[in-house]
Short mmCIF file of C-alpha atoms and ligand atoms in Angstrom, two decimals:
data_model
loop_
_atom_site.label_atom_id
_atom_site.label_comp_id
_atom_site.label_asym_id
_atom_site.label_seq_id
_atom_site.Cartn_x
_atom_site.Cartn_y
_atom_site.Cartn_z
CA MET T 1 2.17 -52.67 -27.73
CA SER T 2 3.69 -53.56 -24.37
CA ILE T 3 3.08 -51.49 -21.28
CA THR T 4 6.78 -50.59 -21.30
CA ASP T 5 6.41 -49.15 -24.80
CA ARG T 6 3.26 -47.31 -23.82
CA VAL T 7 5.04 -45.72 -20.85
CA LYS T 8 7.86 -44.65 -23.18
CA GLN T 9 5.34 -43.13 -25.58
CA ALA T 10 3.63 -41.28 -22.74
CA ARG T 11 7.02 -39.94 -21.59
CA ASP T 12 7.68 -38.61 -25.09
CA ARG T 13 4.33 -36.80 -25.10
CA ILE T 14 5.03 -35.46 -21.60
CA ALA T 15 8.42 -34.19 -22.77
CA ALA T 16 6.86 -32.47 -25.78
CA ALA T 17 4.24 -30.78 -23.58
CA CYS T 18 6.95 -29.66 -21.15
CA ALA T 19 9.02 -28.25 -24.01
CA ARG T 20 6.08 -26.17 -25.25
CA VAL T 21 5.96 -24.27 -21.96
CA SER T 22 9.66 -24.48 -21.00
CA ARG T 23 9.12 -26.83 -18.07
CA SER T 24 11.50 -29.54 -16.94
CA VAL T 25 10.36 -33.15 -17.50
CA ALA T 26 11.83 -33.93 -14.09
CA ASP T 27 8.89 -32.03 -12.57
CA VAL T 28 6.18 -34.20 -14.13
CA HIS T 29 5.45 -37.64 -12.69
CA ILE T 30 3.19 -40.47 -13.82
CA VAL T 31 0.60 -42.13 -11.60
CA ALA T 32 -0.34 -45.30 -13.49
CA VAL T 33 -4.02 -45.76 -12.67
CA SER T 34 -4.54 -49.51 -12.76
CA LYS T 35 -8.17 -49.98 -11.81
CA THR T 36 -9.64 -53.15 -13.38
CA GLN T 37 -6.16 -54.22 -14.53
CA PRO T 38 -4.50 -57.36 -13.14
CA ALA T 39 -1.50 -57.31 -10.79
CA SER T 40 0.71 -58.53 -13.65
CA ALA T 41 -0.02 -55.34 -15.59
CA VAL T 42 0.73 -53.24 -12.51
CA SER T 43 4.06 -55.03 -12.11
CA GLU T 44 4.95 -54.23 -15.72
CA ALA T 45 4.22 -50.54 -15.11
CA VAL T 46 6.42 -50.62 -12.00
CA VAL T 47 9.28 -52.15 -13.98
CA ALA T 48 8.73 -49.52 -16.70
CA GLY T 49 9.49 -46.91 -14.06
CA VAL T 50 6.24 -45.05 -13.38
CA GLU T 51 6.57 -42.91 -10.26
CA ALA T 52 3.37 -44.20 -8.61
CA ILE T 53 0.52 -46.67 -8.94
CA GLY T 54 -3.01 -45.32 -8.56
CA GLU T 55 -6.10 -47.24 -7.54
CA ASN T 56 -9.52 -45.84 -6.83
CA ARG T 57 -10.92 -48.57 -4.61
CA VAL T 58 -9.41 -49.80 -1.36
CA GLN T 59 -10.81 -53.29 -1.87
CA GLU T 60 -9.24 -53.66 -5.29
CA ALA T 61 -5.85 -52.42 -4.08
CA ALA T 62 -5.98 -54.92 -1.21
CA GLY T 63 -6.19 -57.75 -3.70
CA LYS T 64 -3.37 -56.46 -5.88
CA ARG T 65 -0.74 -54.74 -3.84
CA PRO T 66 0.57 -57.90 -2.14
CA LEU T 67 1.19 -59.36 -5.62
CA VAL T 68 3.24 -56.41 -6.86
CA GLU T 69 6.91 -56.12 -5.94
CA GLY T 70 9.00 -52.98 -5.83
CA ALA T 71 9.11 -49.80 -3.81
CA THR T 72 6.90 -47.71 -6.10
CA PRO T 73 4.43 -45.79 -3.94
CA TRP T 74 0.68 -46.35 -4.26
CA HIS T 75 -1.76 -43.44 -4.40
CA LEU T 76 -5.46 -43.64 -3.60
CA VAL T 77 -7.21 -41.61 -6.32
CA GLY T 78 -10.85 -42.54 -5.55
CA THR T 79 -13.27 -41.53 -2.83
CA LEU T 80 -12.37 -42.81 0.62
CA GLN T 81 -15.21 -43.89 2.92
CA ARG T 82 -14.62 -43.46 6.63
CA ASN T 83 -15.01 -47.17 7.35
CA LYS T 84 -12.13 -47.93 4.95
CA VAL T 85 -9.64 -45.51 6.46
CA LYS T 86 -7.68 -48.05 8.48
CA GLU T 87 -7.31 -50.43 5.56
CA ALA T 88 -6.42 -47.58 3.20
CA LEU T 89 -3.56 -46.57 5.49
CA ASP T 90 -2.13 -50.07 5.27
CA LEU T 91 -2.22 -50.02 1.47
CA PHE T 92 -1.48 -46.50 0.31
CA ASP T 93 1.50 -44.19 0.66
CA LEU T 94 -0.39 -41.07 -0.37
CA ILE T 95 -4.10 -40.23 -0.44
CA GLU T 96 -5.07 -37.85 -3.23
CA THR T 97 -8.71 -37.50 -2.24
CA VAL T 98 -8.90 -35.77 1.12
CA ASP T 99 -11.95 -33.56 0.59
CA ARG T 100 -13.61 -33.04 3.97
CA ALA T 101 -12.57 -32.26 7.52
CA GLU T 102 -14.31 -35.33 8.88
CA LEU T 103 -12.16 -37.58 6.69
CA ALA T 104 -8.98 -35.74 7.67
CA ASP T 105 -9.91 -36.22 11.34
CA ARG T 106 -10.44 -39.94 10.79
CA LEU T 107 -7.04 -40.29 9.17
CA GLN T 108 -5.44 -38.28 11.96
CA LEU T 109 -7.05 -40.50 14.59
CA GLN T 110 -5.64 -43.64 12.99
CA LEU T 111 -2.20 -42.11 12.47
CA ARG T 112 -1.74 -40.57 15.89
CA PRO T 113 -0.37 -43.61 17.73
CA THR T 114 2.26 -44.09 15.01
CA THR T 115 5.15 -41.87 13.99
CA ARG T 116 4.03 -41.84 10.42
CA VAL T 117 3.30 -38.62 8.58
CA LEU T 118 0.95 -39.16 5.67
CA PRO T 119 1.32 -36.96 2.60
CA VAL T 120 -2.08 -36.06 1.18
CA PHE T 121 -3.50 -34.10 -1.71
CA LEU T 122 -6.69 -32.12 -1.14
CA GLU T 123 -9.21 -32.97 -3.84
CA VAL T 124 -10.94 -29.95 -5.33
CA ASN T 125 -14.26 -30.17 -7.18
CA ILE T 126 -13.06 -27.50 -9.54
CA GLY T 127 -16.24 -27.33 -11.60
CA ALA T 128 -18.42 -27.38 -8.44
CA GLU T 129 -20.39 -30.26 -9.97
CA ALA T 130 -23.19 -31.82 -7.93
CA GLN T 131 -22.53 -35.45 -6.90
CA LYS T 132 -18.81 -35.20 -7.44
CA GLY T 133 -16.07 -35.77 -4.88
CA GLY T 134 -13.83 -32.93 -3.82
CA VAL T 135 -14.19 -29.76 -1.80
CA VAL T 136 -15.66 -26.84 -3.76
CA PRO T 137 -13.09 -24.11 -4.44
CA GLU T 138 -14.74 -21.78 -1.89
CA GLY T 139 -14.24 -24.39 0.83
CA LEU T 140 -10.60 -25.17 0.15
CA VAL T 141 -8.97 -22.66 2.50
CA ALA T 142 -11.15 -23.73 5.43
CA LEU T 143 -10.37 -27.40 4.80
CA ALA T 144 -6.65 -26.72 4.52
CA GLU T 145 -6.67 -24.64 7.69
CA HIS T 146 -8.46 -27.44 9.50
CA VAL T 147 -5.84 -29.97 8.41
CA VAL T 148 -2.96 -27.69 9.38
CA SER T 149 -4.35 -26.94 12.83
CA HIS T 150 -5.98 -30.26 13.78
CA CYS T 151 -4.20 -32.99 11.83
CA PRO T 152 -0.46 -32.80 12.53
CA GLU T 153 0.14 -36.27 11.08
CA LEU T 154 -1.21 -35.17 7.68
CA GLN T 155 1.05 -33.22 5.37
CA ILE T 156 -0.68 -31.24 2.64
CA ALA T 157 1.56 -32.02 -0.32
CA GLY T 158 -0.69 -30.91 -3.17
CA LEU T 159 -4.08 -30.52 -4.80
CA MET T 160 -5.88 -32.96 -7.07
CA THR T 161 -8.80 -32.47 -9.42
CA VAL T 162 -10.95 -34.14 -12.04
CA PRO T 163 -12.50 -31.37 -14.16
CA PRO T 164 -15.99 -31.65 -15.65
CA TYR T 165 -15.98 -34.21 -18.43
CA ASP T 166 -15.46 -32.82 -21.89
CA PRO T 167 -14.14 -34.73 -24.91
CA ASP T 168 -12.26 -31.59 -26.02
CA PRO T 169 -9.20 -31.25 -23.77
CA GLU T 170 -8.95 -27.53 -24.54
CA ARG T 171 -12.17 -27.06 -22.60
CA SER T 172 -10.44 -28.45 -19.49
CA ARG T 173 -7.66 -25.90 -19.69
CA PRO T 174 -9.39 -23.15 -17.67
CA TYR T 175 -10.09 -25.66 -14.88
CA PHE T 176 -6.45 -26.75 -14.75
CA ALA T 177 -5.36 -23.11 -14.71
CA ALA T 178 -7.84 -22.45 -11.90
CA LEU T 179 -6.44 -25.30 -9.79
CA ARG T 180 -2.96 -23.97 -10.21
CA GLU T 181 -4.10 -20.51 -9.18
CA LEU T 182 -5.79 -21.98 -6.09
CA ALA T 183 -2.64 -23.89 -5.18
CA ASP T 184 -0.45 -20.80 -5.49
CA ARG T 185 -2.78 -18.77 -3.32
CA LEU T 186 -3.17 -21.53 -0.74
CA ALA T 187 0.56 -22.08 -0.43
CA ARG T 188 1.11 -18.36 0.11
CA HIS T 189 -1.76 -18.13 2.59
CA LEU T 190 -0.56 -21.03 4.71
CA GLY T 191 3.15 -20.53 4.20
CA LEU T 192 3.47 -23.98 2.64
CA PRO T 193 6.14 -25.00 0.14
CA THR T 194 5.04 -25.21 -3.50
CA LEU T 195 2.17 -27.66 -3.82
CA GLU T 196 2.04 -30.60 -6.21
CA LEU T 197 -0.75 -30.54 -8.80
CA SER T 198 -2.37 -33.86 -9.69
CA MET T 199 -4.38 -33.13 -12.82
CA GLY T 200 -4.76 -34.59 -16.28
CA MET T 201 -5.74 -38.07 -17.45
CA SER T 202 -5.31 -40.00 -20.73
CA GLU T 203 -7.38 -37.54 -22.78
CA ASP T 204 -6.08 -34.26 -21.44
CA PHE T 205 -2.74 -34.71 -19.68
CA GLU T 206 -0.80 -32.62 -22.18
CA VAL T 207 -3.03 -29.60 -21.58
CA ALA T 208 -2.76 -30.22 -17.83
CA ILE T 209 1.05 -30.19 -18.07
CA GLU T 210 0.95 -26.94 -20.02
CA GLU T 211 -1.03 -25.53 -17.10
CA GLY T 212 1.35 -26.81 -14.42
CA ALA T 213 0.49 -30.45 -13.57
CA THR T 214 3.25 -32.20 -11.61
CA TRP T 215 1.40 -35.54 -11.49
CA VAL T 216 -0.63 -36.90 -14.40
CA ARG T 217 -2.94 -39.83 -13.69
CA LEU T 218 -2.83 -42.14 -16.70
CA GLY T 219 -5.01 -45.22 -17.08
CA ARG T 220 -6.10 -46.27 -20.54
CA ILE T 221 -3.15 -44.94 -22.50
CA LEU T 222 -0.85 -47.16 -20.44
CA PHE T 223 -2.99 -50.25 -19.88
CA GLY T 224 -5.49 -50.19 -22.75
CA GLU T 225 -9.23 -50.19 -22.23
CA ARG T 226 -10.52 -51.06 -18.79
CA ARG T 227 -11.63 -54.60 -18.08
CA PRO T 228 -14.97 -55.55 -16.59
CA PRO T 229 -15.01 -54.53 -12.89
CA ILE T 230 -13.10 -56.87 -10.58
C1 PLP I 301 -9.56 -43.91 -13.81
C2 PLP I 301 -8.99 -42.66 -13.32
C3 PLP I 301 -7.93 -42.03 -14.00
C4 PLP I 301 -7.35 -42.55 -15.30
O1 PLP I 301 -8.25 -42.34 -16.32
P1 PLP I 301 -7.84 -42.60 -17.87
O2 PLP I 301 -8.80 -41.76 -18.62
O3 PLP I 301 -8.01 -44.06 -18.09
O4 PLP I 301 -6.44 -42.16 -18.04
C5 PLP I 301 -7.41 -40.87 -13.43
N1 PLP I 301 -7.90 -40.36 -12.30
C6 PLP I 301 -8.90 -40.93 -11.63
C7 PLP I 301 -9.39 -40.29 -10.38
C8 PLP I 301 -9.48 -42.09 -12.11
O5 PLP I 301 -10.50 -42.65 -11.44
#
């Protein structure tokens, strides 16, 4: 099946999930996560109309983005090291993985001499798993307050999470519901507009949509199995 057909199929499943909870399909966007896939596959996804391309490594995006035409924005969905901040800003339109004040400060420092405002998602380690990226739920308000008061060139546009791995998507549901709850409370607390929710991947995006996802990050169901690392 072509990538175009796979995107269509994903849209149908998104529409069905939206219908189950009376949400509008216009509120759910696809980030096509193209790690290990060649630039030609990314280009096909762009032509098929996905709303964003997602990569989790700066180095890999650097090799691909120049080969992909079109105005589709690119999202960084993997951990960002401080020494890659400058390069990441050249390659990505939105960073979904801001999870510590020190990283926000680094981004701010690089952005300050420009007039650019960078939309970011704060990544939440919703299961508070050891060794996993993301701020633990208890630390979210402090991180958000830091960004609001010290990083004027960063705009908190949403929250992102990867719940603890479980082959049964129903077991991810409480984590998705918890992220939504956190987002609602944070937006009220800081007086922010409604926050985007980046949650759900190939195995569990329908459940994530039922719980309020506005961005689903889809890799394998659009591109097929991952290739050996580039
Ligand atoms: C790889 C990846 C995805 C996509 O995963 P699939 O299971 O292939 O859909 C989504 N989010 C992040 C952060 C990823 O690294």
